[in-house]
Amino acid sequence: MGDVYVFDHPLIQHKLGILRDKNTSTKDFRELVKEISMLMAFEATHNLPLKDKEIETPICKATVKMLDGEDIAIVPILRAGLGMVDGIQALVPNVKVGHIGLYRDPETHLPVEYYCKLPSDIASREVFVLDPMLATGGSAAAAIDFIKAEGGKKIIFMCLIAAPEGIEVLHKAHPDVDIFIASKDSHLNEHAYIVPGLGDAGDRLYGTK
Ligand code: PRP
Ligand code: URA
């Protein structure tokens, strides 16, 4: 079974607190999602392997450390996952970006696919699937189905807020996938929204409500 890692760094928790506030503006919301994603990527990559490399500084020859291992692909789930891309791309070198378009049917709460374009070398990359919200888990599980169908093997799911119900569904569907979150919230309400959550992440990112 995959593990759940809760990133409780004080900066992440402080920014998440502001993000949840219904009075936070769309502009601030976008910036906070970017900043939290960058901080989470910093934490999530702390075990990446390093190798020695010989270089020359302006002073002398030196052995420096460089990343050694598979490159990373990030795959945001549209729309809200897009808000997490810039922060991670700014931090992690050689990132390729795939996109999976899914929305939740408002009646059934089941994911409906409308777009999928992944890097052709996805099979040889470590894949970070991005979405701020893991609610019922349907969208995350479906996105990871697509990635595996295209050959993706080493996959992690990164989100800001997860409901216990979503974690369970994702673990059952993809027991090999670790889940990185900033908060595990209480439960889902009758509309399958996370409580206390932050509302609709896509609408708050793009000002559509
Ligand atoms: C939200 C969110 C996730 C999904 C989570 O997207 O960004 O993709 O819901 O819910 P689930 O775990 O129950 O599947 P939404 O369907 O609102 O689409 P949007 O990003 O286009 O607004
Ligand atoms: N999607 C969201 O954007 N928020 C929720 O709380 C649940 C699903």
Short mmCIF file of C-alpha atoms and ligand atoms in Angstrom, two decimals:
data_model
loop_
_atom_site.label_atom_id
_atom_site.label_comp_id
_atom_site.label_asym_id
_atom_site.label_seq_id
_atom_site.Cartn_x
_atom_site.Cartn_y
_atom_site.Cartn_z
CA MET A 1 0.00 0.00 0.00
CA GLY A 2 1.23 3.51 -0.80
CA ASP A 3 2.13 5.92 1.99
CA VAL A 4 0.56 9.28 2.80
CA TYR A 5 3.02 12.07 3.57
CA VAL A 6 1.61 15.19 5.22
CA PHE A 7 3.86 18.20 4.65
CA ASP A 8 3.44 20.14 7.86
CA HIS A 9 6.19 22.72 7.30
CA PRO A 10 5.06 25.94 9.03
CA LEU A 11 5.25 27.98 5.80
CA ILE A 12 3.04 25.47 3.97
CA GLN A 13 0.51 25.41 6.81
CA HIS A 14 0.45 29.22 7.12
CA LYS A 15 -0.16 29.69 3.40
CA LEU A 16 -2.78 26.92 3.35
CA GLY A 17 -4.63 28.75 6.14
CA ILE A 18 -4.85 31.90 4.00
CA LEU A 19 -5.85 29.84 0.97
CA ARG A 20 -8.84 28.36 2.80
CA ASP A 21 -10.22 31.79 3.76
CA LYS A 22 -13.22 32.62 1.57
CA ASN A 23 -12.14 36.29 1.56
CA THR A 24 -8.80 35.54 -0.15
CA SER A 25 -8.80 37.13 -3.62
CA THR A 26 -8.39 35.19 -6.85
CA LYS A 27 -4.98 36.77 -7.43
CA ASP A 28 -3.73 35.87 -3.93
CA PHE A 29 -5.25 32.39 -4.25
CA ARG A 30 -3.30 31.76 -7.48
CA GLU A 31 -0.04 32.99 -5.94
CA LEU A 32 -0.54 30.91 -2.80
CA VAL A 33 -1.22 27.71 -4.77
CA LYS A 34 1.98 28.34 -6.71
CA GLU A 35 4.02 29.01 -3.55
CA ILE A 36 2.64 26.01 -1.65
CA SER A 37 3.28 23.75 -4.66
CA MET A 38 6.87 24.96 -4.82
CA LEU A 39 7.38 24.28 -1.11
CA MET A 40 5.79 20.85 -1.44
CA ALA A 41 8.01 20.01 -4.42
CA PHE A 42 11.03 21.02 -2.34
CA GLU A 43 9.97 18.56 0.38
CA ALA A 44 8.94 15.83 -2.08
CA THR A 45 12.30 15.83 -3.85
CA HIS A 46 14.58 15.72 -0.82
CA ASN A 47 15.53 12.09 -1.51
CA LEU A 48 16.43 12.45 -5.19
CA PRO A 49 19.71 10.67 -5.89
CA LEU A 50 22.88 12.69 -6.55
CA LYS A 51 26.07 11.89 -8.45
CA ASP A 52 29.51 13.49 -8.45
CA LYS A 53 30.57 15.61 -11.41
CA GLU A 54 33.95 17.17 -12.15
CA ILE A 55 33.78 20.85 -13.11
CA GLU A 56 36.05 23.87 -12.98
CA THR A 57 35.15 26.89 -10.91
CA PRO A 58 36.92 30.19 -11.74
CA ILE A 59 39.36 29.19 -8.99
CA CYS A 60 40.12 25.47 -9.44
CA LYS A 61 38.82 22.03 -10.39
CA ALA A 62 36.08 20.78 -8.13
CA THR A 63 33.77 17.83 -7.62
CA VAL A 64 30.16 18.94 -7.37
CA LYS A 65 26.88 17.14 -6.80
CA MET A 66 24.32 16.87 -9.60
CA LEU A 67 20.96 15.12 -9.79
CA ASP A 68 21.32 11.52 -10.91
CA GLY A 69 18.25 9.56 -11.78
CA GLU A 70 15.11 9.62 -13.77
CA ASP A 71 13.84 12.98 -14.92
CA ILE A 72 10.47 14.08 -13.67
CA ALA A 73 7.21 14.57 -15.54
CA ILE A 74 4.45 16.58 -13.93
CA VAL A 75 0.88 15.92 -14.96
CA PRO A 76 -1.70 18.47 -13.77
CA ILE A 77 -5.34 17.42 -13.80
CA LEU A 78 -7.19 20.26 -15.57
CA ARG A 79 -8.24 22.77 -14.58
CA ALA A 80 -7.17 23.24 -11.01
CA GLY A 81 -3.97 21.21 -11.27
CA LEU A 82 -2.63 23.83 -13.68
CA GLY A 83 -2.26 26.21 -10.75
CA MET A 84 0.43 23.93 -9.30
CA VAL A 85 2.59 23.70 -12.43
CA ASP A 86 4.58 26.97 -12.35
CA GLY A 87 5.86 26.56 -8.80
CA ILE A 88 7.18 23.07 -9.47
CA GLN A 89 8.55 23.85 -12.92
CA ALA A 90 10.50 26.77 -11.46
CA LEU A 91 12.22 24.47 -9.00
CA VAL A 92 12.80 21.10 -10.66
CA PRO A 93 15.12 20.83 -13.69
CA ASN A 94 14.25 19.02 -16.97
CA VAL A 95 10.59 18.74 -16.18
CA LYS A 96 8.17 17.77 -18.94
CA VAL A 97 4.49 18.55 -18.53
CA GLY A 98 1.58 16.31 -19.53
CA HIS A 99 -2.07 17.33 -19.24
CA ILE A 100 -5.15 15.34 -18.35
CA GLY A 101 -8.54 17.05 -18.64
CA LEU A 102 -11.21 15.73 -16.29
CA TYR A 103 -14.21 17.31 -14.66
CA ARG A 104 -16.58 15.92 -12.09
CA ASP A 105 -20.13 15.40 -13.28
CA PRO A 106 -22.15 17.57 -10.89
CA GLU A 107 -24.84 14.90 -10.45
CA THR A 108 -22.87 11.67 -10.23
CA HIS A 109 -19.56 13.21 -9.00
CA LEU A 110 -17.82 10.80 -11.40
CA PRO A 111 -14.89 12.06 -13.52
CA VAL A 112 -15.50 12.79 -17.22
CA GLU A 113 -12.44 12.86 -19.50
CA TYR A 114 -12.01 15.55 -22.17
CA TYR A 115 -8.26 15.72 -22.85
CA CYS A 116 -5.08 13.65 -22.43
CA LYS A 117 -1.62 14.51 -23.75
CA LEU A 118 1.39 13.00 -22.02
CA PRO A 119 5.15 13.18 -22.73
CA SER A 120 6.19 10.39 -25.13
CA ASP A 121 8.92 9.26 -22.70
CA ILE A 122 6.57 9.09 -19.71
CA ALA A 123 7.60 5.47 -19.06
CA SER A 124 11.15 6.50 -18.17
CA ARG A 125 10.19 9.44 -15.95
CA GLU A 126 9.10 9.74 -12.36
CA VAL A 127 5.57 11.15 -12.63
CA PHE A 128 4.07 13.71 -10.23
CA VAL A 129 0.29 13.93 -10.74
CA LEU A 130 -0.98 17.32 -9.54
CA ASP A 131 -4.39 18.42 -8.33
CA PRO A 132 -5.10 20.72 -5.37
CA MET A 133 -8.07 18.59 -4.22
CA LEU A 134 -8.50 14.86 -3.58
CA ALA A 135 -12.19 14.53 -2.74
CA THR A 136 -13.90 11.26 -3.75
CA GLY A 137 -10.64 10.18 -5.40
CA GLY A 138 -12.37 9.48 -8.73
CA SER A 139 -10.43 12.07 -10.74
CA ALA A 140 -7.03 11.10 -9.33
CA ALA A 141 -7.65 7.37 -9.86
CA ALA A 142 -8.83 7.94 -13.46
CA ALA A 143 -5.84 10.19 -14.26
CA ILE A 144 -3.42 7.57 -12.96
CA ASP A 145 -5.22 4.91 -15.05
CA PHE A 146 -4.41 7.00 -18.16
CA ILE A 147 -0.78 7.46 -17.15
CA LYS A 148 -0.29 3.75 -16.51
CA ALA A 149 -1.97 2.93 -19.84
CA GLU A 150 0.70 5.10 -21.53
CA GLY A 151 3.48 3.24 -19.70
CA GLY A 152 3.95 5.41 -16.57
CA LYS A 153 5.33 3.31 -13.71
CA LYS A 154 6.77 5.39 -10.89
CA ILE A 155 3.93 7.70 -9.94
CA ILE A 156 3.18 9.95 -6.97
CA PHE A 157 0.05 12.02 -6.39
CA MET A 158 0.50 15.51 -4.96
CA CYS A 159 -2.39 17.61 -3.69
CA LEU A 160 -2.98 20.37 -1.18
CA ILE A 161 -6.05 19.02 0.61
CA ALA A 162 -7.26 15.42 0.76
CA ALA A 163 -10.40 13.87 2.23
CA PRO A 164 -9.99 10.51 4.01
CA GLU A 165 -12.51 9.04 1.52
CA GLY A 166 -10.33 10.06 -1.44
CA ILE A 167 -7.18 8.67 0.12
CA GLU A 168 -8.90 5.31 0.62
CA VAL A 169 -10.22 5.17 -2.95
CA LEU A 170 -6.84 6.12 -4.43
CA HIS A 171 -4.99 3.59 -2.26
CA LYS A 172 -7.39 0.84 -3.36
CA ALA A 173 -7.20 1.75 -7.06
CA HIS A 174 -3.42 2.33 -7.10
CA PRO A 175 -1.71 0.75 -4.09
CA ASP A 176 1.72 1.51 -5.59
CA VAL A 177 1.18 5.30 -5.54
CA ASP A 178 2.36 7.46 -2.62
CA ILE A 179 0.23 10.48 -1.77
CA PHE A 180 1.80 13.83 -0.80
CA ILE A 181 -0.56 16.29 0.88
CA ALA A 182 -0.51 19.50 2.91
CA SER A 183 -3.62 18.56 4.90
CA LYS A 184 -5.90 15.60 5.53
CA ASP A 185 -9.29 17.19 6.19
CA SER A 186 -12.31 15.86 8.06
CA HIS A 187 -14.76 14.41 5.51
CA LEU A 188 -16.85 15.04 2.37
CA ASN A 189 -20.20 16.82 2.56
CA GLU A 190 -23.37 15.75 0.73
CA HIS A 191 -22.12 17.45 -2.48
CA ALA A 192 -18.78 15.60 -2.26
CA TYR A 193 -16.95 18.80 -1.28
CA ILE A 194 -14.13 18.58 1.24
CA VAL A 195 -14.92 19.84 4.77
CA PRO A 196 -13.51 22.28 5.81
CA GLY A 197 -11.64 22.40 2.47
CA LEU A 198 -11.40 25.59 0.48
CA GLY A 199 -14.41 25.34 -1.81
CA ASP A 200 -14.08 24.77 -5.54
CA ALA A 201 -10.38 25.04 -6.36
CA GLY A 202 -10.90 25.64 -10.11
CA ASP A 203 -13.41 28.42 -9.55
CA ARG A 204 -11.24 30.10 -6.94
CA LEU A 205 -8.12 29.91 -9.15
CA TYR A 206 -9.80 31.30 -12.23
CA GLY A 207 -12.55 33.48 -10.74
CA THR A 208 -15.33 31.60 -12.52
CA LYS A 209 -17.88 31.88 -9.70
C1 PRP B 1 -11.99 19.28 -8.87
C2 PRP B 1 -10.57 19.09 -8.42
C3 PRP B 1 -10.30 17.65 -8.77
C4 PRP B 1 -11.63 17.01 -8.51
C5 PRP B 1 -11.56 16.30 -7.21
O1 PRP B 1 -12.06 19.46 -10.23
O2 PRP B 1 -9.66 19.98 -9.01
O3 PRP B 1 -9.91 17.44 -10.11
O4 PRP B 1 -12.60 18.06 -8.46
O5 PRP B 1 -12.73 15.61 -6.96
P1 PRP B 1 -12.80 14.03 -6.90
O6 PRP B 1 -11.65 13.58 -6.03
O7 PRP B 1 -14.14 13.81 -6.25
O8 PRP B 1 -12.74 13.47 -8.28
P2 PRP B 1 -13.44 19.78 -10.97
O9 PRP B 1 -14.13 18.53 -11.34
O10 PRP B 1 -14.22 20.75 -10.14
O11 PRP B 1 -12.97 20.43 -12.33
P3 PRP B 1 -12.21 21.81 -12.60
O12 PRP B 1 -10.80 21.65 -12.08
O13 PRP B 1 -12.26 21.93 -14.07
O14 PRP B 1 -12.94 22.90 -11.87
N1 URA B 2 -13.32 19.74 -5.96
C1 URA B 2 -13.00 20.93 -5.39
O1 URA B 2 -12.52 21.84 -6.06
N2 URA B 2 -13.22 21.07 -4.07
C2 URA B 2 -13.73 20.11 -3.32
O2 URA B 2 -13.89 20.31 -2.09
C3 URA B 2 -14.06 18.88 -3.92
C4 URA B 2 -13.83 18.71 -5.24
#
